[in-house]
C-alpha positions as MATLAB code, in Angstrom:
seq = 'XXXXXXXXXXXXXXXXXXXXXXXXXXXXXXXXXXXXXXXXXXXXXXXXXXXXXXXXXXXXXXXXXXXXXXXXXXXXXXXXXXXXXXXXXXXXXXXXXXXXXXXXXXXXXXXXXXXXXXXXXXXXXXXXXXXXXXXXXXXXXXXXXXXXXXXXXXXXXXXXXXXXXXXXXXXXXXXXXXX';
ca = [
      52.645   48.322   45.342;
      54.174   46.268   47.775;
      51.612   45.108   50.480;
      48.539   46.413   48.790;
      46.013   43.612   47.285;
      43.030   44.482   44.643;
      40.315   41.814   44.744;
      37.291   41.989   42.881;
      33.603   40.222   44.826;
      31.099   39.223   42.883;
      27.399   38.634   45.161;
      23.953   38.390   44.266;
      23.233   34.896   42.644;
      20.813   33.605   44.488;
      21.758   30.652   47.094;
      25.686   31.066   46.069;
      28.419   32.662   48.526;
      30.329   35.233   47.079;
      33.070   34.915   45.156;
      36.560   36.786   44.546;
      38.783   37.203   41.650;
      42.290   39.028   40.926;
      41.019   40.552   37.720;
      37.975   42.758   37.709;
      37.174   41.058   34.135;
      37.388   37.699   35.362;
      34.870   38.945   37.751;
      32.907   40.316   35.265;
      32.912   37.158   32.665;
      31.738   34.685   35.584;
      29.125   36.668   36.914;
      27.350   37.066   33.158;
      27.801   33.934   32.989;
      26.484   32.610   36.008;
      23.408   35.245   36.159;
      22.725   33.162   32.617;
      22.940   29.756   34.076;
      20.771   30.803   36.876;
      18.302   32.285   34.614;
      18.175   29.071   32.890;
      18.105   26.747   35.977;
      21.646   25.567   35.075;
      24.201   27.416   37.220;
      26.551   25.029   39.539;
      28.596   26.120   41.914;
      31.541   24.757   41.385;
      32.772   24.431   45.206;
      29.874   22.433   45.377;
      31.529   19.695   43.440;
      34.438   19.850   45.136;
      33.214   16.824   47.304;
      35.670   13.206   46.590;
      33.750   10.707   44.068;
      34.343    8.376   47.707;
      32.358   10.820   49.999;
      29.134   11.604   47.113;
      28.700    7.820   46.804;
      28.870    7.533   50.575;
      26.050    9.905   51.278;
      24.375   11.030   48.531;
      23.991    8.851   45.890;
      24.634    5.268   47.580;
      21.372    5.975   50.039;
      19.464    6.618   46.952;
      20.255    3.305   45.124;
      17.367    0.375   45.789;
      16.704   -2.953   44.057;
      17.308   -6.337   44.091;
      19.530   -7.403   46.714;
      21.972   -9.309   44.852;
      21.943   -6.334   42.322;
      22.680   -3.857   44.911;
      25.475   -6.290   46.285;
      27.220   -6.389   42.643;
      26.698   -2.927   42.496;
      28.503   -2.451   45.762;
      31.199   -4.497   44.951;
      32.067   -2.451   41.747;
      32.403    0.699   43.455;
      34.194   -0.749   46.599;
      36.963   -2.727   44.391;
      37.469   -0.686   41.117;
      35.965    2.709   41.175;
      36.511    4.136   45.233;
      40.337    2.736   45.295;
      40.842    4.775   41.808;
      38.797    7.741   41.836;
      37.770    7.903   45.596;
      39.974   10.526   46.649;
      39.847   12.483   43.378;
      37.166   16.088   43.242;
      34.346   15.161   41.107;
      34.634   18.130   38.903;
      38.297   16.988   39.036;
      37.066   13.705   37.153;
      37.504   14.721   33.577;
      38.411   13.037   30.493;
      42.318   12.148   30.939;
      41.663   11.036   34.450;
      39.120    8.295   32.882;
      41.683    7.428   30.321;
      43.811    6.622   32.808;
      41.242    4.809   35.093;
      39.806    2.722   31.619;
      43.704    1.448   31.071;
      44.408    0.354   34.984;
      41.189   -1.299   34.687;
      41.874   -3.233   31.149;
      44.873   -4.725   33.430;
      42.174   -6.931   35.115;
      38.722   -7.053   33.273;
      37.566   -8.374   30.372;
      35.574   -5.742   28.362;
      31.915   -7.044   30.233;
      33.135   -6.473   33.501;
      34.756   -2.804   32.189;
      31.415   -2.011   30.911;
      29.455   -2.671   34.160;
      32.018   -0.911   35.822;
      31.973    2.053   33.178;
      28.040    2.245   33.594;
      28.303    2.110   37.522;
      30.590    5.552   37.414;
      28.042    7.115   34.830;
      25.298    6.333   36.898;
      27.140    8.496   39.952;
      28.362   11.104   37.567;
      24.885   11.516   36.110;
      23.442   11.775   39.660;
      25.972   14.140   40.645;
      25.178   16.495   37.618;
      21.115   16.366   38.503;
      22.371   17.279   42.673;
      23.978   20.195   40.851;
      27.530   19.317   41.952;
      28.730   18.773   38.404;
      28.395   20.713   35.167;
      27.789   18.415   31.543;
      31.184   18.740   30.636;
      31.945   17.042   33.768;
      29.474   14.580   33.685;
      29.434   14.141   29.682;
      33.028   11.957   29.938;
      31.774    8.866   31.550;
      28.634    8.943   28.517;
      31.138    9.672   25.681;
      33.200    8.037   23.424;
      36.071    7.185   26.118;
      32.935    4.645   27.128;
      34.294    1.035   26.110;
      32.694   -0.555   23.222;
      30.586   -3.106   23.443;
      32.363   -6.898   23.415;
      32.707   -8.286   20.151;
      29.558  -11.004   20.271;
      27.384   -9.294   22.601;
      23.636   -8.674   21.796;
      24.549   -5.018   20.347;
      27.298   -6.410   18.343;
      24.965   -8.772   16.317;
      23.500   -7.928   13.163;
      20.193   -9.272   13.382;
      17.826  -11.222   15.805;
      18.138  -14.185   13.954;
      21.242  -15.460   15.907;
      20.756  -17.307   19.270;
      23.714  -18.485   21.385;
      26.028  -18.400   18.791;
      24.305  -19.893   15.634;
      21.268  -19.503   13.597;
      17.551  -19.972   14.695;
      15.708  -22.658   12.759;
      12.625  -20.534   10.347;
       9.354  -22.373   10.851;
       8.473  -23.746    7.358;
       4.782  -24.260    5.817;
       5.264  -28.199    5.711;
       3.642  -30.325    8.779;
       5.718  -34.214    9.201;
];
């Protein structure tokens, strides 16, 4: 069958292009599975997060962020010096699990386990976003909010046992006696 090519279209989800497979099963399977998503309110398309992690901050979710202006200047520095030079060029549904791995050990290289954190909550927040514009699915916004997420330092607030620590030592109880 030299020079003869079988391609199978699938159309009619609503506000998707159409799309084309080899196999008329894998046709099949995706369009069940999208008329279910759609049904549900959940289908993405996944061309449409096929966008770089650099261009979706740069127009879509950057415009969106407001605050204080010094937060929104640390903010801005995260993503300009460890998230865009790592992950800028990368798909966002190409920004699974192993590629965070990889990210979480190139950072470890230069932050302390604060700074990782910010950092670590800074790519959520744009992942998250991304998955509410539709251009990501959970399972490609679920990575940043799993366990890969770095733990919190040993010391901090949510490392503590109970509230009656204070900068390092214990808090003097009030007792019934007057001097």
């Amino acid at each position: 069958m030299y020079g003869k090519c079988t391609r199978y279209r699938v159309k009619g989800i609503p506000g998707i292009k159409d799309r084309f497979f080899d196999a008329l099963q894998d046709a099949k399977t995706w369009l069940a599975q999208a008329q279910t998503d759609a049904r549900r309110g959940e289908f993405v398309d996944p061309r449409d997060g096929a966008i770089s992690l650099k261009d979706y901050i740069s127009t879509h979710w950057w415009p969106t962020q407001s605050g204080d202006p010094s937060t929104i200047e640390r903010i801005e520095q995260r993503v300009r010096r460890h998230i865009v030079p790592y992950l800028g060029a990368q798909p966002l549904n190409a920004i699974g699990s192993e590629v965070l791995r990889h990210w979480k050990k190139r950072l470890e290289k230069d932050l302390g386990p604060t700074s990782i954190r910010l950092v670590w909550a800074t790519l959520s927040s744009v992942l998250q976003v991304a998955a509410e514009d539709r251009r990501l699915d959970a399972t490609h916004a679920g990575p940043a909010r799993s366990a890969l997420r770095p733990p919190h330092p040993a010391g901090s607030k949510r490392g503590r046992p109970n509230r009656s620590w204070r900068y390092g030592r214990p808090c003097r109880t009030a007792t019934g006696s007057s001097s």
